[in-house]
Coordinates of C-alpha atoms in Angstrom, one line a residue:
Chain A
X11 CA 0.0 0.0 0.0
X12 CA 1.3 3.5 -0.8
X13 CA 0.5 6.6 1.1
X14 CA -2.0 7.8 -1.5
X15 CA -4.1 4.7 -1.1
X16 CA -3.8 5.0 2.7
X17 CA -5.1 8.6 2.8
X18 CA -7.8 7.8 0.3
X19 CA -9.1 4.9 2.4
X20 CA -9.1 7.2 5.5
X21 CA -11.2 9.9 4.0
X22 CA -14.8 10.2 5.7
X23 CA -16.4 10.5 9.1
X24 CA -15.3 8.2 11.8
X25 CA -16.9 7.5 15.2
X26 CA -13.9 6.9 17.6
X27 CA -13.5 5.1 20.9
X28 CA -10.1 5.9 22.5
X29 CA -8.7 4.3 25.6
X30 CA -5.7 5.8 27.1
X31 CA -3.4 3.8 29.6
X32 CA -1.4 6.0 31.8
X33 CA 1.2 3.3 32.6
X34 CA 3.0 4.6 35.7
X35 CA -0.3 4.9 37.7
X36 CA -2.4 2.3 35.9
X37 CA -5.0 5.0 35.1
X38 CA -7.4 4.5 32.3
X39 CA -9.2 7.4 30.4
X40 CA -12.0 7.0 27.9
X41 CA -12.6 9.3 25.0
X42 CA -15.5 9.2 22.5
X43 CA -15.0 11.5 19.5
X44 CA -16.0 12.1 15.9
X45 CA -13.2 12.5 13.4
X46 CA -13.6 13.8 9.9
X47 CA -10.9 13.4 7.3
X48 CA -11.3 15.3 4.0
X49 CA -8.8 15.6 1.0
X50 CA -7.4 19.0 0.2
X51 CA -6.0 20.2 -3.1
X52 CA -2.4 21.3 -3.2
X53 CA -3.2 24.8 -3.9
X54 CA -5.3 25.3 -0.6
X55 CA -3.7 28.2 1.1
X56 CA -3.0 26.4 4.4
X57 CA -1.2 23.6 2.4
X58 CA 1.1 26.1 0.6
X59 CA 1.9 27.8 3.9
X60 CA 2.9 24.7 5.5
X61 CA 5.0 23.6 2.6
X62 CA 6.8 27.1 2.7
X63 CA 7.5 26.9 6.4
X64 CA 9.2 23.5 5.9
X65 CA 10.9 24.5 2.7
X66 CA 9.3 21.7 0.8
X67 CA 8.3 22.1 -2.8
X68 CA 4.7 21.6 -3.4
X69 CA 5.7 19.2 -6.3
X70 CA 7.0 16.8 -3.7
X71 CA 3.9 16.4 -1.7
X72 CA 1.0 14.0 -2.2
X73 CA -2.5 13.7 -0.9
X74 CA -2.7 16.6 1.6
X75 CA -5.7 16.3 4.0
X76 CA -7.5 17.9 6.9
X77 CA -8.5 16.2 10.0
X78 CA -11.1 17.7 12.3
X79 CA -12.2 16.1 15.6
X80 CA -14.5 16.7 18.4
X81 CA -14.6 14.5 21.4
X82 CA -15.4 14.1 25.2
X83 CA -13.2 12.5 27.8
X84 CA -14.6 10.8 30.8
X85 CA -12.0 12.7 33.0
X86 CA -13.9 16.0 32.3
X87 CA -17.2 15.6 30.7
X88 CA -17.8 19.3 30.5
X89 CA -14.8 19.9 28.3
X90 CA -15.4 19.4 24.7
X91 CA -12.0 18.6 23.0
X92 CA -12.1 19.9 19.4
X93 CA -9.6 20.7 16.9
X94 CA -8.6 20.7 13.3
X95 CA -5.3 20.4 11.6
X96 CA -3.7 20.1 8.1
X97 CA -1.5 17.1 7.4
X98 CA 0.8 16.8 4.2
X99 CA 2.8 13.6 3.3
X100 CA 6.1 14.2 1.5
X101 CA 7.2 10.7 0.2
X102 CA 10.8 9.9 -0.2
X103 CA 10.1 6.3 -1.5
X104 CA 7.1 4.2 -2.1
X105 CA 6.7 3.3 1.5
X106 CA 8.5 6.0 3.5
X107 CA 8.5 9.8 3.8
X108 CA 7.8 12.8 6.0
X109 CA 4.5 14.0 7.3
X110 CA 4.1 17.7 8.0
X111 CA 1.5 18.8 10.5
X112 CA 0.0 22.3 10.9
X113 CA -0.3 23.8 14.4
X114 CA -4.1 23.9 13.9
X115 CA -6.4 25.8 16.3
X116 CA -6.3 23.2 19.3
X117 CA -3.4 21.9 21.5
X118 CA -1.5 20.4 18.7
X119 CA 1.9 21.8 17.8
X120 CA 3.5 22.1 14.4
X121 CA 5.6 19.2 13.7
X122 CA 7.4 17.0 11.0
X123 CA 7.3 13.3 11.6
X124 CA 8.7 10.4 9.7
X125 CA 6.3 7.6 8.4
X126 CA 6.7 4.2 6.9
X127 CA 4.1 1.6 5.5
X128 CA 4.8 -1.9 6.4
X129 CA 4.2 -5.0 4.2
X130 CA 0.9 -5.7 6.1
X131 CA -0.4 -2.2 5.5
X132 CA 0.3 -0.6 8.8
X133 CA 1.1 3.1 8.7
X134 CA 3.7 3.9 11.4
X135 CA 4.5 7.5 12.3
X136 CA 7.3 8.7 14.6
X137 CA 7.6 12.3 15.7
X138 CA 10.2 13.8 17.9
X139 CA 9.3 16.8 20.2
X140 CA 11.6 18.7 22.6
X141 CA 10.8 16.6 25.7
X142 CA 9.0 13.6 24.3
X143 CA 8.4 11.4 21.2
X144 CA 5.3 10.0 19.7
X145 CA 4.9 6.8 17.8
X146 CA 1.6 6.2 16.0
X147 CA 0.5 2.8 14.3
X148 CA -2.7 2.9 12.2
X149 CA -4.2 0.0 10.3
X150 CA -7.3 -1.1 8.6
X151 CA -9.3 -4.2 9.9
X152 CA -11.9 -3.7 7.2
X153 CA -12.6 -0.8 4.8
X154 CA -14.9 0.7 7.6
X155 CA -12.9 -0.1 10.7
X156 CA -9.5 1.5 11.6
X157 CA -7.4 0.8 14.6
X158 CA -4.7 3.2 16.0
X159 CA -2.2 2.6 18.7
X160 CA -0.4 5.8 19.9
X161 CA 2.5 5.8 22.3
X162 CA 4.0 8.9 24.1
X163 CA 7.6 8.1 24.8
X164 CA 10.3 9.8 26.9
X165 CA 12.6 12.0 24.6
X166 CA 15.1 9.2 24.9
X167 CA 12.6 7.0 23.1
X168 CA 13.2 4.2 25.8
X169 CA 10.3 4.7 28.1
X170 CA 6.7 4.9 27.4
X171 CA 4.5 7.0 29.5
X172 CA 1.1 6.7 27.9
X173 CA -0.3 4.2 25.5
X174 CA -3.7 4.6 23.8
X175 CA -5.7 2.7 21.5
X176 CA -8.5 3.9 19.2
X177 CA -11.3 1.8 17.4
X178 CA -12.5 4.1 14.4
X179 CA -15.8 2.9 12.8
X180 CA -17.0 4.7 9.6
X181 CA -20.1 6.6 10.4
X182 CA -23.3 5.3 9.1
X183 CA -21.8 1.9 8.5
X184 CA -21.9 -1.1 10.8
X185 CA -18.6 -2.5 11.9
Chain B
X16 CA 12.7 -13.1 16.1
X17 CA 11.7 -16.9 16.6
X18 CA 9.0 -18.2 18.7
X19 CA 11.5 -19.5 21.3
X20 CA 12.8 -15.9 21.9
X21 CA 9.3 -14.6 21.9
X22 CA 8.2 -16.9 24.7
X23 CA 11.5 -16.4 26.5
X24 CA 11.0 -12.6 26.5
X25 CA 7.4 -13.1 27.9
X26 CA 8.3 -15.2 30.9
X27 CA 7.5 -13.3 34.1
X28 CA 4.9 -11.6 36.0
X29 CA 3.0 -8.7 34.3
X30 CA 0.5 -6.1 35.5
X31 CA -2.0 -5.5 32.7
X32 CA -4.5 -2.8 31.9
X33 CA -7.0 -4.0 29.2
X34 CA -9.5 -1.9 27.4
X35 CA -12.3 -3.5 25.5
X36 CA -14.2 -1.7 23.0
X37 CA -17.6 -3.2 22.0
X38 CA -17.9 -1.7 18.7
X39 CA -21.6 -2.0 17.9
X40 CA -22.7 -0.2 21.0
X41 CA -19.7 2.0 21.6
X42 CA -19.2 0.5 25.1
X43 CA -15.9 0.6 26.9
X44 CA -14.8 -2.2 29.4
X45 CA -11.7 -1.7 31.8
X46 CA -9.9 -4.8 33.2
X47 CA -6.9 -4.7 35.5
X48 CA -5.1 -7.9 35.9
X49 CA -1.9 -9.7 36.9
X50 CA -0.7 -12.2 34.4
X51 CA 2.1 -14.9 35.2
X52 CA 3.8 -16.7 32.4
X53 CA 6.2 -19.5 33.3
X54 CA 8.0 -21.9 31.1
X55 CA 7.3 -25.7 31.3
X56 CA 9.4 -28.6 30.4
X57 CA 8.2 -30.9 27.6
X58 CA 7.6 -33.8 30.0
X59 CA 5.1 -31.9 32.0
X60 CA 2.0 -34.2 32.3
X61 CA -0.5 -31.4 30.9
X62 CA 1.9 -30.7 27.9
X63 CA 2.1 -34.4 26.9
X64 CA -1.7 -34.7 27.3
X65 CA -2.3 -31.8 24.9
X66 CA 0.2 -33.0 22.5
X67 CA -1.6 -36.5 22.4
X68 CA -5.1 -34.9 21.9
X69 CA -3.8 -33.0 18.9
X70 CA -1.7 -36.0 17.7
X71 CA 1.5 -33.8 17.8
X72 CA 4.8 -35.5 18.5
X73 CA 6.5 -33.8 21.6
X74 CA 9.6 -33.7 19.4
X75 CA 7.9 -31.0 17.3
X76 CA 7.0 -28.7 20.0
X77 CA 9.1 -25.9 21.5
X78 CA 8.9 -23.7 24.5
X79 CA 5.7 -24.9 26.1
X80 CA 4.4 -22.4 28.8
X81 CA 1.7 -21.8 31.3
X82 CA -0.3 -18.5 31.6
X83 CA -2.1 -17.7 34.8
X84 CA -4.3 -14.5 35.3
X85 CA -6.4 -13.0 38.0
X86 CA -8.3 -9.8 37.2
X87 CA -11.1 -7.4 37.9
X88 CA -13.5 -5.7 35.4
X89 CA -15.2 -2.5 35.8
X90 CA -18.5 -4.2 34.8
X91 CA -18.6 -6.4 37.8
X92 CA -16.2 -5.5 40.4
X93 CA -17.2 -8.4 42.6
X94 CA -16.4 -10.9 40.1
X95 CA -12.8 -12.0 40.1
X96 CA -11.7 -13.5 36.8
X97 CA -9.1 -16.0 37.2
X98 CA -7.7 -18.8 35.0
X99 CA -4.9 -20.8 33.9
X100 CA -4.0 -22.6 30.8
X101 CA -1.0 -24.4 29.0
X102 CA 0.1 -23.1 25.6
X103 CA 2.4 -25.2 23.2
X104 CA 4.0 -23.7 20.1
X105 CA 4.4 -26.2 17.2
X106 CA 6.6 -24.6 14.6
X107 CA 6.4 -25.4 11.0
X108 CA 9.0 -22.7 9.9
X109 CA 11.3 -20.2 11.7
X110 CA 8.4 -17.7 11.9
X111 CA 5.2 -19.6 11.5
X112 CA 3.5 -22.5 13.3
X113 CA 0.6 -23.7 15.3
X114 CA -0.3 -23.0 18.9
X115 CA -2.1 -25.5 20.9
X116 CA -4.1 -24.3 24.0
X117 CA -5.3 -26.3 26.9
X118 CA -9.0 -25.8 28.2
X119 CA -7.6 -24.7 31.5
X120 CA -9.9 -24.4 34.5
X121 CA -11.6 -21.0 33.5
X122 CA -13.8 -20.1 30.5
X123 CA -11.2 -20.7 27.8
X124 CA -12.0 -23.6 25.5
X125 CA -9.2 -25.9 24.0
X126 CA -8.1 -24.6 20.7
X127 CA -5.5 -24.7 18.1
X128 CA -4.5 -21.4 16.4
X129 CA -2.0 -20.5 13.7
X130 CA 0.7 -17.9 14.5
X131 CA 3.3 -16.0 12.5
X132 CA 6.0 -13.6 13.7
X133 CA 6.4 -10.5 11.4
X134 CA 9.7 -8.9 10.5
X135 CA 9.2 -6.1 13.2
X136 CA 8.8 -8.7 15.9
X137 CA 4.9 -8.9 16.2
X138 CA 3.5 -12.1 17.2
X139 CA 0.1 -12.7 15.3
X140 CA -2.2 -15.5 16.3
X141 CA -5.4 -16.4 14.6
X142 CA -7.9 -18.8 16.0
X143 CA -11.1 -20.1 14.5
X144 CA -14.0 -21.2 16.7
X145 CA -17.5 -22.5 15.7
X146 CA -19.2 -19.1 15.7
X147 CA -16.4 -16.6 15.8
X148 CA -12.8 -16.2 15.0
X149 CA -10.0 -14.4 17.1
X150 CA -7.0 -12.4 16.1
X151 CA -4.3 -11.5 18.6
X152 CA -1.3 -9.3 17.9
X153 CA 1.4 -9.1 20.7
X154 CA 4.5 -6.9 20.5
X155 CA 7.2 -5.5 22.8
X156 CA 7.9 -1.8 23.2
X157 CA 10.7 -2.4 25.6
X158 CA 11.9 -5.6 27.4
X159 CA 9.4 -4.8 30.1
X160 CA 6.4 -3.5 28.2
X161 CA 4.3 -5.5 25.9
X162 CA 1.1 -4.5 24.0
X163 CA -1.7 -6.8 22.9
X164 CA -4.5 -6.0 20.5
X165 CA -7.3 -8.7 20.3
X166 CA -10.1 -8.8 17.9
X167 CA -13.2 -10.9 18.1
X168 CA -14.4 -11.5 14.6
X169 CA -17.6 -12.9 13.2
X170 CA -17.0 -16.6 12.0
X171 CA -16.8 -15.1 8.3
X172 CA -13.8 -13.1 9.5
X173 CA -15.3 -10.1 7.9
X174 CA -16.7 -8.3 10.9
X175 CA -15.3 -7.3 14.2
X176 CA -17.5 -7.3 17.2
X177 CA -15.0 -6.5 19.9
X178 CA -11.4 -5.0 19.9
X179 CA -9.3 -4.8 23.0
X180 CA -6.0 -3.4 24.0
X181 CA -3.7 -4.5 26.7
X182 CA -0.7 -2.7 28.1
X183 CA 1.4 -5.2 30.1
X184 CA 4.1 -4.0 32.3
X185 CA 6.6 -6.3 33.9
X186 CA 6.0 -6.3 37.8
X187 CA 8.5 -4.5 39.9
X188 CA 9.8 -2.6 37.0
X189 CA 8.9 0.9 35.9
X190 CA 7.7 1.1 32.3

């Protein structure tokens, strides 16, 4: 599977159940959310801005997309967590590349991660931040069901502080 | 990684956090448990019995082990879920084989599944039952932290009814 196919299969509205495990304390957190993924054209202003900030030529990007989410955590039911961000794959081979991510209007920060696609169709993204690193694995069980495992690691990459698992079911379709 | 190495890395006592997602209803379930994995010798009576029932020659098995667990679900805190079972890998190549599982004294049923080990060290087990199928992926993030994603599928293998995620931290060691 190449990144274009992976993004194309992800387009749509998804109902997500996410469980976070805070490993040191054995805490659980449950989040329900709706995630919307839509494709963008290369000439969308936000896409060109992000390319410019990372000095990437728009000719080298493929399948830019926008992700919007709105969710509720069981830790604070009054707080609605919502956000939106633009993501841009920059392939450097059929199965590897960089992923640029816009700051968006929520808590995300601008970042560039490295991705690869494994033989069994799993998308793996690793992103290094100042004080932490993130690893995300996303794969499809069926065309209408995606899973996502996200790890927050210490900056050395050796320890894992939080592991979370999301089941994402395409809206309007039974899993 | 071969199956002997995988089993060897799994030996020990683990503190597990498991989140189950019941997909059709969007329900969450949280389970905390302790899992103990210990190696057995080929001549342990339970091992020989299981080999005999599946007509497998003890010469063809490797790394038999016993798994014991004791846990609590948030669905019914009074019910302690405990069990124990013997598992026996029967390799048919360096990275693939069968896994025999004893009925044990809890709710598990006797079964033979097929496993493979992927290039990135993930153990994948698929087991077919009369009315359902199960798929389990287990991988190590660090020597002291394992993750496990388990899917319960319809017998056709096309739909997924329950997806669960476990974080397993070796006891007495910080993740």
